[in-house]
Amino acid sequence: VTAAPGVEKQVVRTAAALIIGSEILSGKVREANLFALGTTLRSLGILLNRAVVCPDDRDIISSEVRALANEHDVVFTSGGVGPTHDDVTVEGVAAALGLAVSVSPELAALLARVYGESLTETHLLMARIPTGALLMEGAQVRWPTVVAKNVWIMPGIPELFRMKLAVIREHLTGPEPFFSSELYLNAEEAEIKTLLDEVVMGHPRVEIGSYPKWADRRYKTLITFDGRDPACVELAKLEARDKFSRFVVSLS
Amino acid sequence: VTAAPGVEKQVVRTAAALIIGSEILSGKVREANLFALGTTLRSLGILLNRAVVCPDDRDIISSEVRALANEHDVVFTSGGVGPTHDDVTVEGVAAALGLAVSVSPELAALLARVYGESLTETHLLMARIPTGALLMEGAQVRWPTVVAKNVWIMPGIPELFRMKLAVIREHLTGPEPFFSSELYLNAEEAEIKTLLDEVVMGHPRVEIGSYPKWADRRYKTLITFDGRDPACVELAKLEARDKFSRFVVSLS
């Protein structure tokens, strides 16, 4: 079953990511998809609440997916969807959701179109999906994304992962947008803590973050302001800018 | 209580990481410590089994640390150790382990030495530790690392995190070293799957990984071989090189 984009977007309140790859835990490969996923979701007004990195192990994947899918509206997995022995994500997701694994006729037909006469049984391994999964289509994306219940199965290869973000954008949305603003200060965290605490206490609807920067000549601390109400975000920032006026740095 | 390096290393069989930072989940900051940690641990013969990314929330940190610390020999946390309102890692770790939080006289003395007359109450917030935690010293590292039971509390700033890896190297070791080898092939995964399965089946003591590379002119698939027995690793690689001789690429 395929789902065309643009009909009506699903409203997502909580989301989690499962990064699948022994090579990431062993420090052979640098994780590269979490940042892109977090950025995309934030632009949609969706907060990524938790991310887990686990090895290429069917049973571990299944137990991680089960826990994440129970506790979040949507889960995104990354990795483990190729044709080799260490690609066990589809089996793991299916087991987590109590589904069998079967070959999708739609994906098999797509593979046949790509590979033509050279299509083999091995290629068809990439057409396996948790039985009953949706194939989410994107207007600009050739290959659909497999979505089993609330689990989006995304590829691990960063270039392909980033392409698939367009499909997420077409099908999902947060309850309302996020608004973000920031201040760069030429002061150490310890110098501003007392006044910053006052700003934090005075603006309960704004999430305020403080991030020291190491060995940067331009600034020492970044203060971020995030919330669903743009007026609240702006007020918190204005108050902070007022309190820290002698430290404020322009980075444009 | 401080622990000097080099006495006797603790043997670690299982390890986990907790990356603490709302800014990472929201895609504002790129995670930068997991790769360095994984690489360092692998060089010591320690496998990182799992990593979790969570927001700057005391109760969430506490529940994540409790779960990870129960299931692994050692847990490394990253982030949330500064003096501002969003730095709640010490409280979270202490709560997870059933410990109170108190000011370490040793860390307070170190801070007094660094800040001299300009030392404030805010600086002393950085001397808080879970009560009874060890201060692990490194020969080349000025600042000790706080270790509460089996939880190593590491800083989030990547430059500082990497400095502290030296302390890990001086105090921890795996049960035996890992040996790794790899082959670069100019073949897609689907072309080699059947023969690769034979290698995997024939070498149960070697973990074999297959990683497709996207849009790289030099190779299409990286095959990795990992294990505790160097002869087994080498044998598996030799058999693969034999089977895939027409695809092997030299990347030197």
Coordinates of C-alpha atoms in Angstrom, one line a residue:
Chain A
V1 CA 0.0 0.0 0.0
T2 CA 1.5 3.4 -0.9
A3 CA 0.6 6.7 0.6
A4 CA 0.9 9.8 -1.7
P5 CA 2.2 13.0 -0.1
G6 CA 0.2 16.1 0.7
V7 CA -3.1 14.6 1.6
E8 CA -3.1 15.5 5.3
K9 CA -0.1 15.6 7.5
Q10 CA 0.1 13.5 10.7
V11 CA 0.5 15.6 13.8
V12 CA 3.5 14.4 15.8
R13 CA 4.0 15.4 19.4
T14 CA 6.9 13.1 20.5
A15 CA 9.6 11.4 18.4
A16 CA 12.6 9.2 18.9
A17 CA 15.5 7.9 16.7
L18 CA 17.2 4.6 16.7
I19 CA 20.6 4.7 15.0
I20 CA 21.5 1.1 14.0
G21 CA 25.2 0.3 13.4
S22 CA 28.0 -1.6 15.2
E23 CA 30.5 0.5 13.2
I24 CA 29.2 3.7 15.0
L25 CA 29.6 2.2 18.5
S26 CA 33.1 0.9 17.7
G27 CA 34.2 4.3 16.4
K28 CA 34.9 3.2 12.9
V29 CA 32.3 5.4 11.3
R30 CA 31.2 8.8 12.5
E31 CA 27.5 9.1 13.1
A32 CA 26.1 11.5 10.5
N33 CA 22.2 11.4 10.5
L34 CA 21.1 12.5 13.9
F35 CA 21.9 16.2 13.3
A36 CA 20.1 16.3 10.0
L37 CA 17.1 14.5 11.5
G38 CA 17.0 16.8 14.5
T39 CA 17.2 19.9 12.3
T40 CA 14.5 18.8 10.0
L41 CA 12.1 17.8 12.8
R42 CA 12.7 21.1 14.6
S43 CA 11.8 23.0 11.4
L44 CA 8.5 21.1 11.4
G45 CA 7.8 21.9 15.1
I46 CA 8.6 18.3 16.2
L47 CA 10.9 17.7 19.1
L48 CA 13.2 14.7 19.0
N49 CA 12.9 13.4 22.6
R50 CA 15.5 10.6 22.6
A51 CA 18.0 8.9 20.4
V52 CA 19.6 5.5 20.9
V53 CA 22.5 3.9 19.1
C54 CA 22.6 0.1 19.0
P55 CA 24.5 -2.6 17.2
D56 CA 23.4 -4.6 14.1
D57 CA 21.6 -7.3 16.2
R58 CA 18.1 -8.4 15.4
D59 CA 17.0 -9.0 18.9
I60 CA 18.5 -5.8 20.3
I61 CA 16.9 -3.8 17.5
S62 CA 13.6 -5.4 18.2
S63 CA 13.8 -4.6 21.9
E64 CA 14.9 -1.0 21.3
V65 CA 12.2 -0.4 18.7
R66 CA 9.5 -1.9 20.9
A67 CA 10.4 0.4 23.8
L68 CA 10.8 3.6 21.6
A69 CA 7.6 2.9 19.6
N70 CA 5.5 2.4 22.8
E71 CA 6.6 5.7 24.2
H72 CA 6.7 8.0 21.2
D73 CA 4.3 9.0 18.4
V74 CA 6.9 8.3 15.8
V75 CA 10.2 6.5 15.7
F76 CA 12.8 6.9 12.9
T77 CA 15.4 4.1 12.4
S78 CA 18.6 4.7 10.5
G79 CA 20.7 1.9 9.0
G80 CA 20.7 -1.8 8.4
V81 CA 18.5 -2.0 5.3
G82 CA 20.9 -3.3 2.7
P83 CA 21.0 -6.9 1.4
T84 CA 23.9 -8.3 3.5
H85 CA 24.0 -10.5 6.6
D86 CA 24.4 -7.5 8.9
D87 CA 21.3 -5.8 7.6
V88 CA 18.6 -6.9 10.0
T89 CA 16.6 -3.8 10.7
V90 CA 13.5 -4.9 8.8
E91 CA 13.4 -8.2 10.8
G92 CA 14.0 -6.3 14.0
V93 CA 11.3 -3.8 13.4
A94 CA 8.8 -6.5 12.3
A95 CA 9.5 -8.5 15.5
A96 CA 9.1 -5.4 17.6
L97 CA 5.7 -4.7 16.2
G98 CA 4.5 -8.3 16.1
L99 CA 4.5 -8.4 12.3
A100 CA 5.9 -11.0 9.8
V101 CA 8.3 -10.0 7.0
S102 CA 7.2 -10.3 3.4
V103 CA 8.3 -9.1 0.0
S104 CA 6.5 -5.9 -1.1
P105 CA 5.3 -6.3 -4.7
E106 CA 5.6 -2.5 -5.2
L107 CA 9.2 -2.5 -4.1
A108 CA 10.0 -5.6 -6.1
A109 CA 8.6 -3.9 -9.2
L110 CA 10.7 -0.8 -8.5
L111 CA 13.9 -3.0 -8.1
A112 CA 13.0 -4.8 -11.3
R113 CA 12.8 -1.5 -13.1
V114 CA 16.2 -0.4 -11.7
Y115 CA 18.1 -3.6 -12.3
G116 CA 16.3 -5.0 -15.4
E117 CA 17.8 -8.3 -16.5
S118 CA 20.5 -8.2 -13.9
L119 CA 18.0 -8.4 -11.0
T120 CA 18.8 -11.2 -8.6
E121 CA 17.3 -12.8 -5.5
T122 CA 19.8 -10.7 -3.5
H123 CA 18.4 -7.5 -4.9
L124 CA 14.9 -8.7 -3.9
L125 CA 16.1 -8.9 -0.2
M126 CA 15.8 -5.1 -0.4
A127 CA 12.1 -5.4 -1.1
R128 CA 11.3 -7.0 2.2
I129 CA 9.1 -5.0 4.6
P130 CA 7.2 -5.7 7.8
T131 CA 3.9 -7.1 6.5
G132 CA 1.3 -4.4 6.0
A133 CA 3.8 -1.5 6.1
L134 CA 3.0 1.7 4.2
L135 CA 5.2 2.9 1.4
M136 CA 5.4 6.7 1.9
E137 CA 6.0 8.6 -1.3
G138 CA 7.6 12.0 -1.7
A139 CA 7.1 14.3 -4.7
Q140 CA 10.8 14.6 -5.3
V141 CA 11.9 11.3 -4.0
R142 CA 12.1 8.3 -6.3
W143 CA 12.2 5.6 -3.6
P144 CA 9.3 5.3 -1.1
T145 CA 10.0 5.1 2.6
V146 CA 8.8 2.0 4.5
V147 CA 6.6 2.9 7.5
A148 CA 5.5 0.1 9.7
K149 CA 2.9 1.3 12.2
N150 CA 4.6 4.3 13.8
V151 CA 8.2 3.3 12.7
W152 CA 9.9 5.0 9.8
I153 CA 12.6 2.8 8.4
M154 CA 15.3 5.1 6.9
P155 CA 18.6 4.2 5.2
G156 CA 21.9 4.6 7.0
I157 CA 23.9 6.0 4.1
P158 CA 23.9 9.8 4.9
E159 CA 23.3 10.9 1.3
L160 CA 20.2 8.7 1.1
F161 CA 19.1 9.5 4.6
R162 CA 19.1 13.2 3.8
M163 CA 17.1 12.6 0.5
K164 CA 14.4 10.8 2.6
L165 CA 14.0 13.8 4.9
A166 CA 11.9 15.3 2.1
V167 CA 9.4 12.5 2.6
I168 CA 9.2 13.3 6.3
R169 CA 8.5 16.9 5.5
E170 CA 5.7 16.0 3.2
H171 CA 3.9 13.7 5.7
L172 CA 4.5 14.9 9.2
T173 CA 4.1 18.1 11.2
G174 CA 4.4 19.2 14.8
P175 CA 1.4 20.6 16.7
E176 CA 2.6 24.1 16.2
P177 CA 5.9 25.6 15.0
F178 CA 9.0 26.3 17.2
F179 CA 10.6 29.7 17.4
S180 CA 14.2 30.0 18.2
S181 CA 16.5 32.9 18.9
E182 CA 20.0 33.3 20.4
L183 CA 22.5 35.7 21.9
Y184 CA 26.3 35.4 21.7
L185 CA 28.1 36.7 24.7
N186 CA 31.7 37.5 25.4
A187 CA 31.4 36.2 29.0
E188 CA 32.0 32.9 30.7
E189 CA 29.0 31.0 32.0
A190 CA 30.1 31.6 35.6
E191 CA 30.0 35.4 35.1
I192 CA 26.4 35.4 33.9
K193 CA 24.8 32.6 35.9
T194 CA 23.1 34.7 38.5
L195 CA 21.4 37.0 36.1
L196 CA 20.6 34.2 33.6
D197 CA 18.8 32.4 36.4
E198 CA 16.5 35.4 36.7
V199 CA 15.7 35.3 33.0
V200 CA 15.0 31.6 33.2
M201 CA 12.7 32.0 36.3
G202 CA 10.9 34.9 34.6
H203 CA 10.1 33.0 31.4
P204 CA 8.8 29.6 32.1
R205 CA 7.3 29.1 28.6
V206 CA 10.8 29.6 27.0
E207 CA 13.4 26.9 27.1
I208 CA 16.8 28.7 27.6
G209 CA 20.1 27.0 26.9
S210 CA 23.6 28.0 27.8
Y211 CA 26.5 26.6 25.8
P212 CA 30.1 27.5 26.5
K213 CA 32.4 27.7 23.5
W214 CA 36.0 26.6 23.8
A215 CA 38.8 28.6 22.3
D216 CA 36.7 30.8 20.0
R217 CA 37.8 34.4 19.7
R218 CA 34.4 35.7 18.8
Y219 CA 32.4 34.6 21.8
K220 CA 32.5 32.5 25.0
T221 CA 28.9 31.6 25.6
L222 CA 25.9 31.0 23.4
I223 CA 22.5 31.6 25.0
T224 CA 19.5 30.0 23.1
F225 CA 15.8 30.8 23.5
D226 CA 13.2 28.3 22.2
G227 CA 9.4 28.1 22.5
R228 CA 6.1 27.7 20.7
D229 CA 5.1 31.4 21.3
P230 CA 7.2 33.8 19.3
A231 CA 6.3 36.8 21.6
C232 CA 7.5 34.9 24.7
V233 CA 10.7 33.9 23.0
E234 CA 11.4 37.5 21.9
L235 CA 10.6 38.9 25.4
A236 CA 13.0 36.5 27.1
K237 CA 15.8 37.4 24.6
L238 CA 15.2 41.1 25.0
E239 CA 15.4 40.8 28.8
A240 CA 18.6 38.8 28.5
R241 CA 20.1 41.3 26.0
D242 CA 19.3 44.1 28.4
K243 CA 20.9 42.3 31.4
F244 CA 24.0 41.2 29.4
S245 CA 24.3 44.3 27.2
R246 CA 28.0 44.8 28.0
F247 CA 28.8 41.2 26.8
V248 CA 26.7 40.9 23.7
V249 CA 28.6 40.1 20.5
S250 CA 27.3 40.4 16.9
L251 CA 28.3 37.5 14.8
S252 CA 27.0 38.6 11.4
Chain B
V1 CA 39.2 10.8 47.3
T2 CA 41.6 10.9 44.3
A3 CA 42.8 7.9 42.4
A4 CA 46.2 8.2 40.8
P5 CA 46.7 6.5 37.4
G6 CA 48.7 3.4 36.6
V7 CA 48.1 1.4 39.7
E8 CA 46.1 -1.4 38.3
K9 CA 43.6 -1.0 35.4
Q10 CA 40.0 -2.0 35.8
V11 CA 38.9 -4.6 33.3
V12 CA 35.8 -3.5 31.4
R13 CA 33.6 -6.0 29.5
T14 CA 30.6 -3.9 28.7
A15 CA 30.2 -0.1 28.3
A16 CA 27.6 2.4 27.5
A17 CA 27.5 6.2 26.8
L18 CA 24.9 8.8 27.7
I19 CA 25.1 11.9 25.6
I20 CA 23.3 14.7 27.5
G21 CA 22.1 17.7 25.6
S22 CA 18.8 19.1 24.3
E23 CA 20.8 21.1 21.7
I24 CA 21.9 17.8 20.1
L25 CA 18.3 16.4 19.9
S26 CA 17.0 19.6 18.4
G27 CA 19.7 19.7 15.7
K28 CA 21.3 22.9 16.9
V29 CA 24.6 21.3 17.7
R30 CA 26.3 18.3 16.0
E31 CA 27.2 15.5 18.4
A32 CA 30.9 15.2 18.5
N33 CA 32.0 13.0 21.3
L34 CA 30.7 9.5 20.5
F35 CA 33.1 8.8 17.7
A36 CA 36.1 9.8 19.8
L37 CA 34.9 7.7 22.7
G38 CA 34.2 4.6 20.6
T39 CA 37.6 4.8 18.9
T40 CA 39.4 5.2 22.2
L41 CA 37.5 2.3 23.8
R42 CA 38.1 0.0 20.8
S43 CA 41.8 0.7 21.0
L44 CA 41.6 -0.5 24.6
G45 CA 39.7 -3.7 23.7
I46 CA 36.4 -2.3 25.2
L47 CA 33.2 -2.5 23.2
L48 CA 30.7 0.3 23.5
N49 CA 27.5 -1.6 23.6
R50 CA 24.9 1.2 23.5
A51 CA 24.6 4.9 23.4
V52 CA 21.7 7.1 24.4
V53 CA 21.1 10.8 23.7
C54 CA 18.8 12.6 26.2
P55 CA 17.8 16.2 27.0
D56 CA 19.1 18.3 29.9
D57 CA 16.4 17.0 32.3
R58 CA 17.4 15.8 35.8
D59 CA 14.8 13.1 36.1
I60 CA 15.4 11.8 32.5
I61 CA 19.2 11.7 33.1
S62 CA 18.6 9.9 36.4
S63 CA 16.4 7.2 34.8
E64 CA 18.8 6.8 31.8
V65 CA 21.8 6.5 34.0
R66 CA 20.1 4.0 36.3
A67 CA 19.2 1.7 33.4
L68 CA 22.6 2.0 31.7
A69 CA 24.6 1.6 35.0
N70 CA 22.7 -1.5 35.9
E71 CA 23.4 -3.2 32.6
H72 CA 27.0 -2.3 31.9
D73 CA 30.3 -2.4 33.7
V74 CA 31.0 1.2 33.0
V75 CA 28.9 4.2 31.8
F76 CA 30.3 7.4 30.4
T77 CA 28.2 10.6 30.5
S78 CA 29.0 13.6 28.2
G79 CA 27.7 17.1 28.9
G80 CA 25.7 19.1 31.5
V81 CA 28.5 19.8 33.9
G82 CA 28.9 23.6 33.8
P83 CA 27.5 26.1 36.3
T84 CA 24.2 27.1 34.6
H85 CA 20.6 26.1 35.2
D86 CA 20.7 23.5 32.4
D87 CA 23.7 21.7 33.8
V88 CA 22.0 19.0 35.8
T89 CA 24.1 15.9 35.1
V90 CA 25.7 15.7 38.6
E91 CA 22.3 15.8 40.2
G92 CA 20.9 13.2 37.7
V93 CA 23.8 10.8 38.2
A94 CA 23.7 11.2 42.0
A95 CA 19.9 10.5 42.0
A96 CA 20.4 7.4 39.8
L97 CA 22.9 5.9 42.1
G98 CA 21.1 6.9 45.3
L99 CA 23.8 9.4 46.4
A100 CA 23.6 12.9 47.7
V101 CA 25.4 15.8 46.0
S102 CA 28.2 17.6 47.9
V103 CA 31.0 19.9 47.3
S104 CA 34.4 18.1 46.8
P105 CA 37.1 19.9 48.8
E106 CA 39.7 18.8 46.3
L107 CA 37.8 20.3 43.4
A108 CA 37.0 23.4 45.4
A109 CA 40.7 23.8 46.1
L110 CA 41.5 23.4 42.4
L111 CA 39.0 26.0 41.4
A112 CA 40.4 28.4 44.0
R113 CA 43.8 27.9 42.5
V114 CA 42.5 28.6 39.0
Y115 CA 40.3 31.7 39.8
G116 CA 42.2 33.1 42.8
E117 CA 40.6 36.2 44.2
S118 CA 37.8 36.2 41.6
L119 CA 36.4 32.9 42.7
T120 CA 32.7 33.1 43.3
E121 CA 29.9 30.8 44.6
T122 CA 29.0 30.1 41.0
H123 CA 32.4 28.7 40.3
L124 CA 32.0 26.4 43.2
L125 CA 29.0 24.9 41.6
M126 CA 31.5 23.1 39.4
A127 CA 33.0 21.4 42.5
R128 CA 29.8 19.5 43.2
I129 CA 30.0 15.7 42.9
P130 CA 27.9 12.7 43.8
T131 CA 29.0 12.1 47.4
G132 CA 31.8 9.6 47.7
A133 CA 32.7 9.8 44.0
L134 CA 36.4 9.2 43.1
L135 CA 38.5 11.9 41.4
M136 CA 40.4 10.0 38.6
E137 CA 43.7 11.6 37.8
G138 CA 45.6 11.4 34.6
A139 CA 49.4 12.0 34.2
Q140 CA 48.9 14.6 31.5
V141 CA 45.5 15.9 32.5
R142 CA 45.3 18.8 34.9
W143 CA 41.6 18.3 35.9
P144 CA 40.5 15.0 37.5
T145 CA 37.5 13.1 36.1
V146 CA 34.6 12.5 38.6
V147 CA 33.7 8.8 38.7
A148 CA 30.6 7.9 40.8
K149 CA 30.4 4.1 41.3
N150 CA 30.6 2.9 37.7
V151 CA 29.7 6.2 36.0
W152 CA 32.3 8.4 34.5
I153 CA 31.1 12.0 34.3
M154 CA 32.8 13.6 31.3
P155 CA 32.4 17.2 29.9
G156 CA 30.4 18.0 26.8
I157 CA 32.8 20.5 25.2
P158 CA 34.5 18.3 22.6
E159 CA 38.0 19.7 23.2
L160 CA 37.7 18.9 27.0
F161 CA 36.1 15.6 26.3
R162 CA 39.0 14.5 24.1
M163 CA 41.5 15.6 26.7
K164 CA 39.8 13.4 29.3
L165 CA 40.1 10.3 27.1
A166 CA 43.7 10.1 28.3
V167 CA 42.3 9.5 31.8
I168 CA 40.2 6.6 30.5
R169 CA 43.2 5.1 28.8
E170 CA 45.2 5.2 32.1
H171 CA 42.6 3.6 34.2
L172 CA 40.5 1.1 32.1
T173 CA 41.2 -1.8 29.8
G174 CA 39.3 -4.5 27.9
P175 CA 39.6 -8.2 28.7
E176 CA 41.9 -8.6 25.7
P177 CA 42.7 -6.4 22.6
F178 CA 40.5 -6.2 19.5
F179 CA 42.0 -6.8 16.1
S180 CA 40.5 -5.2 13.0
S181 CA 41.2 -5.5 9.3
E182 CA 39.3 -4.4 6.2
L183 CA 38.9 -4.9 2.5
Y184 CA 37.7 -2.2 0.0
L185 CA 35.8 -3.6 -2.9
N186 CA 34.7 -2.2 -6.2
A187 CA 31.4 -4.1 -6.1
E188 CA 27.9 -3.4 -4.8
E189 CA 26.7 -5.3 -1.8
A190 CA 24.2 -7.2 -3.9
E191 CA 27.0 -8.6 -6.1
I192 CA 29.0 -10.0 -3.2
K193 CA 26.3 -11.1 -0.8
T194 CA 26.2 -14.8 -1.6
L195 CA 30.0 -15.3 -1.3
L196 CA 30.1 -13.0 1.7
D197 CA 27.6 -15.1 3.5
E198 CA 29.9 -18.1 3.1
V199 CA 32.8 -16.2 4.7
V200 CA 30.5 -15.1 7.6
M201 CA 29.3 -18.7 8.2
G202 CA 32.8 -20.0 8.0
H203 CA 34.2 -17.6 10.6
P204 CA 31.9 -17.4 13.6
R205 CA 34.6 -15.9 15.9
V206 CA 35.0 -12.9 13.5
E207 CA 32.5 -10.1 13.3
I208 CA 32.2 -9.1 9.6
G209 CA 30.6 -5.8 8.6
S210 CA 29.6 -4.6 5.1
Y211 CA 29.3 -0.9 4.4
P212 CA 28.2 0.5 1.1
K213 CA 29.8 3.8 0.1
W214 CA 27.8 6.3 -1.9
A215 CA 29.3 8.2 -4.8
D216 CA 32.9 7.4 -4.1
R217 CA 35.0 6.7 -7.1
R218 CA 37.5 4.6 -5.2
Y219 CA 35.3 1.8 -3.9
K220 CA 31.7 0.8 -3.5
T221 CA 31.7 -1.5 -0.4
L222 CA 33.9 -1.7 2.7
I223 CA 34.2 -5.1 4.4
T224 CA 35.4 -5.1 8.0
F225 CA 36.8 -8.0 10.1
D226 CA 36.9 -7.7 13.9
G227 CA 37.7 -10.1 16.6
R228 CA 39.8 -10.9 19.7
D229 CA 42.0 -13.5 17.9
P230 CA 44.3 -12.0 15.3
A231 CA 44.7 -15.3 13.5
C232 CA 41.0 -15.7 13.1
V233 CA 40.6 -12.2 11.8
E234 CA 43.4 -12.6 9.3
L235 CA 42.0 -16.0 8.0
A236 CA 38.6 -14.5 7.4
K237 CA 40.1 -11.6 5.5
L238 CA 42.3 -13.9 3.4
E239 CA 39.3 -16.0 2.5
A240 CA 37.3 -12.9 1.5
R241 CA 40.2 -11.5 -0.5
D242 CA 40.5 -14.8 -2.3
K243 CA 36.7 -14.9 -3.1
F244 CA 36.6 -11.2 -4.1
S245 CA 40.0 -10.9 -5.8
R246 CA 38.6 -9.3 -8.9
F247 CA 36.9 -6.5 -6.9
V248 CA 39.7 -5.7 -4.4
V249 CA 40.8 -2.1 -4.4
S250 CA 44.0 -0.7 -2.8
L251 CA 43.4 2.6 -1.1
S252 CA 46.9 3.4 0.1

